[in-house]
Each structure stands twice: as structure tokens, then as C-alpha cells.
Amino acid sequence: MSLPDFSRQMPLFGVQNLLGAAFEPDDRFRLFAAIVYPRLVAARPALESCYCANNGRPGVEPVLMLGISLLQFMERVPDRQAMEMVKYHLGWRLALQLELDVAAPEASSLTYFRRRLLEHEQARLAFDTVLEGLRAAGLVSRKARQRLDSTHVLGAVAAMGSVECVRETLRLALRELEGVAGLSRPEFWDRLWERYVENKLDYRLEEKALAEKHLAAGRDLAALSAWLEGQGEAVREGKQAALVKRVLGEQFEVVEGVLGKRKDRPSNAVRNPNDPAMEWSTKGKTGTKGWVGSKAQIAETVEDGEREADEPTRSFLVAMETQAATGGEPAGMQQVLESEKASGQEAPPELFVDAGYVSAEALKDAAEEGRELVGPALGSSHQPAGFRTEDFQVDVGQRRAVCPAGQANATCTRVEGREGEAATYKFGWGGACASCPLKGQCVGNKKDHRTLEVGEHHAYLQDRRREQKTEAFQKKMNQRKAIEGTISELTRGYGLRRSRYRGLPKAALQNYLIGAACNAGRWIRRAAWRMRQAARAARAAARAVGAALRPEAPAAAIGG
Ligand code: SF4
């Protein structure tokens, strides 16, 4: 598809001149046209790379499509409704600088536009474009202090039980294989087709009956998997066929030649074969409050100084990253820092986080890179009750540790980590514990002396645990709190909590659009506030001039 012609010239009877005066100067659509739309126009060269310059029929103007995509997330409307707004809503026309005689595109063109952005690795274009505009307007510094947190995002698929997941895997694989031309089918084909394509299971069956159905589906899955092994790579590695072997391995195991249910599924196991990238994870204790989906890592700038009473936020999002639901916070933080680097944002001199991001390695990396990771370190796990790691004074470099009773360690052994893991150090107190009055608080029931194992960079954790008890640190941590409000704004105001699309790349695209919409909304609110502030100042100045020019009232009139 080729590019349509694009003109930056404003016609005399263009929408700006016809409609502009009908909207208040601080109207959000008018401000979108004035401050956001020019940035979208500036992004056209990047959009051009997604099109063939002179081949095929001209597509819908990409600047317009980017603008509609952004407005759609700002106003939180689906594709079809967005195009109706373009058609009927004068505010949308004004914001998008779309002339009145130009027809609204088809709703499906938004789907094709998003696909085009993904195919040409431009998923973050809207986010980066708005962020660059904020930097140009002096609202975001390249080296700003930041706060970071994550939130869960529900996938666009249902969370399936294990029986349903196996049966759906079989159904989708059979459907896919049915469409492969010239494939000779196995002898069990008709039986599987009838069971999994033509029939549905009643999931209200008793637990025992469901367990039998699960095992039967497992045996069918194993038969199909064995048959697929003998097929060509194109068939074997088909989108759904490839899941057959994976789901079989995740849910079943062969013990003494008999297929049975696995006791524990891997944490990143397929939960719904319609979108295998959506993983199951849990926020609290394992087994409670779980979700199937992905995770968003959100970083925003921290504002300096106090805000005025009616002043909108000065914080803006600088990263909006998507990771698998089972991805850890340290990996998410690394992703955020790399993403910021790619967008021209420098590493934050101070990054405020919660305890999930703080580890000895993360503190060490931050210190070596000249930035500060500000967050509390989790307390160590400890014996049934009693002294924890933080109750000991440890100096790994000197191989020395002093226990709460003031005894120095008797031994210290370096334990090499497995498969790239960092080495640890094991301290022991040997005979000193036998006569220690604190033994009851320190040594477990089945042991006769205390040992302590710490990581190579334990000193960073030890210092942080000491520092986080101070009032100054706790006051500093107040800077992190506002990220909770931002996450609430993103989920309630922009629909971050639920993916509209399937697959991680599309979920990431949605998150970037949400981030761009949030930043654009905050930018517009600040611009409107500045206008109101300027108007207030002008009125006050006019009153002062009027008062100065007024002749003094006669004393008699004042006194009556
Ligand atoms: S039990 Fe051993 S390690 Fe624990 S406080 Fe007493 S001497 Fe120290």
C-alpha cells in the first residue's frame, strides 16, 4: 500500500478556521490540535517507513491514523466507536485537523494500521512521539528522577482449567491440521474430531469424572504428538500443532510406562492455547489472587517542589514496558532502563521503587552506574523464630561475621553458584554456640550450632536495611507513593487493566498507546491550567490598573 499525499498547509476555510472559535481556548480538542497534533505530523517520516512509497493504492493518511489511535485511547472507545466519533464529532475533527468534506475511514483500517506498526517495529512510535514533544516543551528532563512500579494486565482470553486447556489445544490443532492440503490423516482422526471439535464437555461433571476426561484427553494428546513427530517441519511447527507437544509436557508425565497427570505445572505453562503467551501469576501468596495475562512496568518522572493548589501533575510517563506475567521485578526494571536508553532518556539519578526491585545485585549495579536505587530491602527469611541475617554484622570481603552475642565466626566457606548463579558465603560458629545463652533464639531445634549464608554483595543489603530504618529514608520514600495514583489513573481512565488484543506484541502496543494517551492528557491539562492562570493574572493586572487610574473618592461621600 502506498502513501497518500500529505499537505501541512492550512486552507483558508479549513477546519481550524471554521471550528476553532466554536471551542473554548482551553478545550481539550482544541489544545490537542495545537500542541499534540504537530508532534504527530513531525512523526510522519517514521510512519512513512511502514508504507511502500509508490506501490499499490494509497492508504489512509498515517498521521490521521496515529491521531485517531491516540484519541481513541484518550477517550477510551473501541475501533468502531472511534470512527463514529471521527464521522460525527466536531471536536475529533478539530483535534485531528480533518476537513469537513473528508469521509471517516473504515473501522477495520485501525486494525490494519496497528498490524502495520507491529510489522515495522514502530509499536512505541506514539509513546515516543508524545514524550519527545514533552521534552521539547520543557516538561520532561532527559535526566529526571523517577519512580517505578508494575501492575497486572488481564489477557484477552479466559483462564482455563487443565481439562479445558488440553481439550482446546486438541481442538485448535485438529482445526489447523484440517486445513493442510495433501496431509494423510492418522487412523484415530475421526475419533478425535468427534470428541474435540464436534462435542463439548460438560464442565459441571464431578471431580472424579473430570479427572478421567483429563487423562483420556492426555492420551489423545500423546497419540497426536507422536503422529506429528513423523510429519514434516511445516506441519509439526504449525502455530497450534507446536502447542500439542508443549501442553503434553506441561500437564502429563510418563511414570513406569504409564501416562499420568503431572503433580505441578510449570509457572509459565500454557493456560489458554488461544493465547499461550498469557501466563498465570499471582500477586500475593501463591495460589491466591491469580490472573492470566501479562504485566506492565510503568516509570514516571518525579516532580520537584510543591505544586500549587489547582495545579495538575508535573509528572509524565517515561517508560511503559510489557513483560510476561511470571517475569520478576528486577528483569522488568532492566527492561525499563534499556527502553529509556533507546528513547533518549538517561538513567535516573534517583529511582524510587518498592521492595520487589531491591536486591544486593540491583543495589550494586546502581551504585556502579552512579545512580541511586531508592527502595526498602526485604527482611531475610529466618529460623522458626529468632535472629535474622540482618542481626549479624557481616563483612564478606574480610570473611568475618559477628553474631548478636558478639562472637566472631569460626569458619567461612565460599560456595560456588550453579549455572551462572552468584557465589555465596557460608559462615559457621561451631563450638561457640554450645554454651551461648542466646542459643534458643538463634539455633534451630535440630541443629547444634548456627550457620549463615549470604551473597557476595551482601554489604549493599546490610547498609540498606540499616538506612531504611532512619526517618530521612522513610521521608524520601514518600516520593514513590504517587505511582500508585498513576496506576489507578491508567487502569480506571485508560483501560490498562485488560488487554484488548491477543499476544504480547499487541499487548505491548496497547500499553504504549495508553502511555501516550496518559501523557497527552496530562500535557493538555497543564496547558489548559497555564491558560487559566495567565487569564487570572491578566484580570488581576487589569483590576490593579483600573484601581490606580480611579480618582480618589471624596471623603464626604465615604463618610456619608
Ligand atoms: S548461638 Fe552461636 S551464633 Fe547464635 S548468638 Fe550464640 S554464639 Fe552467636
mmCIF file of C-alpha atoms in Angstrom, residues 290-474:
data_model
loop_
_atom_site.group_PDB
_atom_site.id
_atom_site.type_symbol
_atom_site.label_atom_id
_atom_site.label_comp_id
_atom_site.label_asym_id
_atom_site.label_seq_id
_atom_site.Cartn_x
_atom_site.Cartn_y
_atom_site.Cartn_z
ATOM 1 C CA GLY A 290 -4.027 -15.119 40.453
ATOM 2 C CA TRP A 291 -4.506 -13.747 36.945
ATOM 3 C CA VAL A 292 -3.835 -14.915 33.383
ATOM 4 C CA GLY A 293 -2.226 -12.210 31.317
ATOM 5 C CA SER A 294 0.887 -10.079 31.337
ATOM 6 C CA LYS A 295 2.477 -7.322 33.386
ATOM 7 C CA ALA A 296 3.131 -3.635 32.700
ATOM 8 C CA GLN A 297 6.150 -1.810 34.122
ATOM 9 C CA ILE A 298 5.462 1.912 34.482
ATOM 10 C CA ALA A 299 8.056 4.622 35.160
ATOM 11 C CA GLU A 300 7.232 8.310 35.567
ATOM 12 C CA THR A 301 9.213 11.409 36.438
ATOM 13 C CA VAL A 302 9.234 12.754 39.983
ATOM 14 C CA GLU A 303 8.307 16.428 40.211
ATOM 15 C CA ASP A 304 10.488 18.880 42.111
ATOM 16 C CA GLY A 305 8.981 21.309 44.616
ATOM 17 C CA GLU A 306 5.415 21.787 45.821
ATOM 18 C CA ARG A 307 2.526 22.158 43.404
ATOM 19 C CA GLU A 308 0.010 24.996 43.578
ATOM 20 C CA ALA A 309 -3.474 24.178 44.868
ATOM 21 C CA ASP A 310 -5.164 23.646 41.475
ATOM 22 C CA GLU A 311 -2.045 22.757 39.512
ATOM 23 C CA PRO A 312 -2.199 19.479 37.519
ATOM 24 C CA THR A 313 0.595 16.952 37.891
ATOM 25 C CA ARG A 314 4.077 17.738 36.580
ATOM 26 C CA SER A 315 4.954 14.038 36.335
ATOM 27 C CA PHE A 316 4.971 12.288 32.967
ATOM 28 C CA LEU A 317 5.468 8.676 31.949
ATOM 29 C CA VAL A 318 8.929 7.906 30.592
ATOM 30 C CA ALA A 319 8.571 4.130 30.195
ATOM 31 C CA MET A 320 5.676 1.764 29.638
ATOM 32 C CA GLU A 321 7.045 -1.737 29.228
ATOM 33 C CA THR A 322 5.257 -5.057 28.891
ATOM 34 C CA GLN A 323 6.625 -8.311 30.272
ATOM 35 C CA ALA A 324 5.390 -11.860 30.823
ATOM 36 C CA ALA A 325 3.222 -12.254 33.928
ATOM 37 C CA THR A 326 5.832 -14.500 35.559
ATOM 38 C CA GLY A 327 8.653 -12.019 34.863
ATOM 39 C CA GLY A 328 10.306 -10.687 38.011
ATOM 40 C CA GLU A 329 10.619 -7.045 39.042
ATOM 41 C CA PRO A 330 14.441 -6.942 38.604
ATOM 42 C CA ALA A 331 14.068 -8.116 34.985
ATOM 43 C CA GLY A 332 11.260 -5.578 34.487
ATOM 44 C CA MET A 333 13.460 -2.767 35.846
ATOM 45 C CA GLN A 334 16.249 -3.760 33.462
ATOM 46 C CA GLN A 335 13.760 -3.702 30.566
ATOM 47 C CA VAL A 336 12.607 -0.228 31.607
ATOM 48 C CA LEU A 337 16.167 1.143 31.798
ATOM 49 C CA GLU A 338 17.005 -0.290 28.362
ATOM 50 C CA SER A 339 13.790 1.080 26.883
ATOM 51 C CA GLU A 340 14.527 4.544 28.291
ATOM 52 C CA LYS A 341 18.012 4.449 26.836
ATOM 53 C CA ALA A 342 16.536 3.574 23.433
ATOM 54 C CA SER A 343 14.156 6.549 23.649
ATOM 55 C CA GLY A 344 16.910 9.010 24.586
ATOM 56 C CA GLN A 345 16.140 9.141 28.307
ATOM 57 C CA GLU A 346 19.172 8.977 30.578
ATOM 58 C CA ALA A 347 19.322 6.663 33.583
ATOM 59 C CA PRO A 348 17.512 8.340 36.515
ATOM 60 C CA PRO A 349 19.817 9.738 39.211
ATOM 61 C CA GLU A 350 17.252 8.500 41.748
ATOM 62 C CA LEU A 351 14.784 5.696 41.079
ATOM 63 C CA PHE A 352 12.086 5.140 43.734
ATOM 64 C CA VAL A 353 10.813 1.557 43.909
ATOM 65 C CA ASP A 354 9.209 -0.921 46.294
ATOM 66 C CA ALA A 355 10.946 -3.877 47.934
ATOM 67 C CA GLY A 356 10.336 -6.191 44.953
ATOM 68 C CA TYR A 357 13.006 -4.368 42.932
ATOM 69 C CA VAL A 358 15.649 -4.187 45.652
ATOM 70 C CA SER A 359 18.332 -6.869 45.817
ATOM 71 C CA ALA A 360 22.062 -6.838 46.564
ATOM 72 C CA GLU A 361 22.834 -7.139 42.830
ATOM 73 C CA ALA A 362 20.433 -4.332 41.854
ATOM 74 C CA LEU A 363 21.910 -2.010 44.521
ATOM 75 C CA LYS A 364 25.435 -2.873 43.382
ATOM 76 C CA ASP A 365 24.627 -2.248 39.689
ATOM 77 C CA ALA A 366 23.008 1.098 40.541
ATOM 78 C CA ALA A 367 25.996 2.180 42.663
ATOM 79 C CA GLU A 368 28.454 1.215 39.917
ATOM 80 C CA GLU A 369 26.460 3.164 37.325
ATOM 81 C CA GLY A 370 26.335 6.270 39.528
ATOM 82 C CA ARG A 371 22.589 6.194 40.181
ATOM 83 C CA GLU A 372 20.626 5.526 43.323
ATOM 84 C CA LEU A 373 18.023 2.815 43.698
ATOM 85 C CA VAL A 374 15.782 4.073 46.497
ATOM 86 C CA GLY A 375 13.639 1.348 47.999
ATOM 87 C CA PRO A 376 13.457 -0.830 51.113
ATOM 88 C CA ALA A 377 15.160 -4.215 51.159
ATOM 89 C CA LEU A 378 13.043 -7.176 52.220
ATOM 90 C CA GLY A 379 13.888 -8.779 55.540
ATOM 91 C CA SER A 380 15.628 -12.137 55.281
ATOM 92 C CA SER A 381 13.877 -15.420 55.903
ATOM 93 C CA HIS A 382 14.812 -16.748 59.309
ATOM 94 C CA GLN A 383 14.776 -19.739 61.599
ATOM 95 C CA PRO A 384 11.363 -20.654 63.103
ATOM 96 C CA ALA A 385 11.762 -17.628 65.384
ATOM 97 C CA GLY A 386 14.859 -15.764 66.330
ATOM 98 C CA PHE A 387 17.809 -13.917 64.887
ATOM 99 C CA ARG A 388 17.736 -12.982 61.234
ATOM 100 C CA THR A 389 20.589 -12.316 58.829
ATOM 101 C CA GLU A 390 20.294 -8.579 59.490
ATOM 102 C CA ASP A 391 21.054 -9.195 63.185
ATOM 103 C CA PHE A 392 24.601 -10.243 62.234
ATOM 104 C CA GLN A 393 27.405 -7.842 61.254
ATOM 105 C CA VAL A 394 28.847 -9.344 58.082
ATOM 106 C CA ASP A 395 31.946 -8.288 56.151
ATOM 107 C CA VAL A 396 32.203 -10.614 53.169
ATOM 108 C CA GLY A 397 35.473 -9.022 51.968
ATOM 109 C CA GLN A 398 37.160 -9.813 55.312
ATOM 110 C CA ARG A 399 35.337 -13.193 55.581
ATOM 111 C CA ARG A 400 34.186 -12.063 59.006
ATOM 112 C CA ALA A 401 30.780 -12.080 60.694
ATOM 113 C CA VAL A 402 29.854 -11.157 64.254
ATOM 114 C CA CYS A 403 26.743 -12.704 65.773
ATOM 115 C CA PRO A 404 24.297 -10.989 68.196
ATOM 116 C CA ALA A 405 26.248 -12.477 71.126
ATOM 117 C CA GLY A 406 29.367 -10.691 69.869
ATOM 118 C CA GLN A 407 31.124 -13.871 68.746
ATOM 119 C CA ALA A 408 33.130 -13.860 65.506
ATOM 120 C CA ASN A 409 32.616 -16.717 63.056
ATOM 121 C CA ALA A 410 34.780 -19.816 63.349
ATOM 122 C CA THR A 411 34.585 -20.794 59.666
ATOM 123 C CA CYS A 412 33.790 -19.217 56.303
ATOM 124 C CA THR A 413 33.313 -21.218 53.105
ATOM 125 C CA ARG A 414 32.785 -19.876 49.611
ATOM 126 C CA VAL A 415 30.035 -21.838 47.793
ATOM 127 C CA GLU A 416 30.168 -21.552 44.002
ATOM 128 C CA GLY A 417 26.810 -20.812 42.356
ATOM 129 C CA ARG A 418 25.277 -23.246 39.880
ATOM 130 C CA GLU A 419 24.712 -22.389 36.195
ATOM 131 C CA GLY A 420 25.788 -18.764 36.269
ATOM 132 C CA GLU A 421 24.379 -18.018 39.733
ATOM 133 C CA ALA A 422 26.497 -15.822 42.006
ATOM 134 C CA ALA A 423 28.679 -17.419 44.671
ATOM 135 C CA THR A 424 27.563 -17.357 48.310
ATOM 136 C CA TYR A 425 29.486 -17.385 51.607
ATOM 137 C CA LYS A 426 28.656 -19.711 54.456
ATOM 138 C CA PHE A 427 29.713 -18.595 57.952
ATOM 139 C CA GLY A 428 29.697 -21.003 60.918
ATOM 140 C CA TRP A 429 30.084 -20.513 64.689
ATOM 141 C CA GLY A 430 30.912 -24.108 65.651
ATOM 142 C CA GLY A 431 31.585 -24.725 69.376
ATOM 143 C CA ALA A 432 30.816 -21.158 70.493
ATOM 144 C CA CYS A 433 27.079 -21.861 70.285
ATOM 145 C CA ALA A 434 27.104 -24.757 72.772
ATOM 146 C CA SER A 435 27.406 -22.523 75.845
ATOM 147 C CA CYS A 436 25.709 -19.421 74.385
ATOM 148 C CA PRO A 437 22.807 -18.019 76.491
ATOM 149 C CA LEU A 438 21.136 -16.813 73.263
ATOM 150 C CA LYS A 439 21.182 -20.237 71.619
ATOM 151 C CA GLY A 440 17.422 -20.663 71.974
ATOM 152 C CA GLN A 441 16.804 -17.554 69.875
ATOM 153 C CA CYS A 442 19.418 -18.405 67.289
ATOM 154 C CA VAL A 443 19.845 -22.095 66.509
ATOM 155 C CA GLY A 444 17.078 -24.288 65.145
ATOM 156 C CA ASN A 445 15.819 -27.312 67.093
ATOM 157 C CA LYS A 446 17.601 -29.924 65.046
ATOM 158 C CA LYS A 447 20.977 -28.141 64.927
ATOM 159 C CA ASP A 448 23.761 -27.722 67.433
ATOM 160 C CA HIS A 449 25.284 -24.534 66.031
ATOM 161 C CA ARG A 450 24.341 -21.578 63.832
ATOM 162 C CA THR A 451 25.333 -21.109 60.184
ATOM 163 C CA LEU A 452 24.650 -18.083 57.996
ATOM 164 C CA GLU A 453 24.689 -17.925 54.204
ATOM 165 C CA VAL A 454 24.896 -14.585 52.401
ATOM 166 C CA GLY A 455 25.546 -13.426 48.841
ATOM 167 C CA GLU A 456 28.758 -11.895 47.564
ATOM 168 C CA HIS A 457 27.281 -8.376 47.600
ATOM 169 C CA HIS A 458 25.564 -8.690 50.962
ATOM 170 C CA ALA A 459 27.128 -5.414 52.177
ATOM 171 C CA TYR A 460 24.736 -3.438 49.941
ATOM 172 C CA LEU A 461 21.725 -5.139 51.515
ATOM 173 C CA GLN A 462 23.131 -4.743 55.016
ATOM 174 C CA ASP A 463 23.647 -0.992 54.505
ATOM 175 C CA ARG A 464 20.185 -0.544 53.018
ATOM 176 C CA ARG A 465 18.466 -2.434 55.858
ATOM 177 C CA ARG A 466 20.214 -0.141 58.293
ATOM 178 C CA GLU A 467 19.396 3.004 56.273
ATOM 179 C CA GLN A 468 15.720 2.179 55.750
ATOM 180 C CA LYS A 469 15.102 2.417 59.494
ATOM 181 C CA THR A 470 16.043 6.115 59.512
ATOM 182 C CA GLU A 471 13.453 8.878 59.386
ATOM 183 C CA ALA A 472 15.254 10.575 56.495
ATOM 184 C CA PHE A 473 14.940 7.460 54.323
ATOM 185 C CA GLN A 474 11.270 6.997 55.171
#
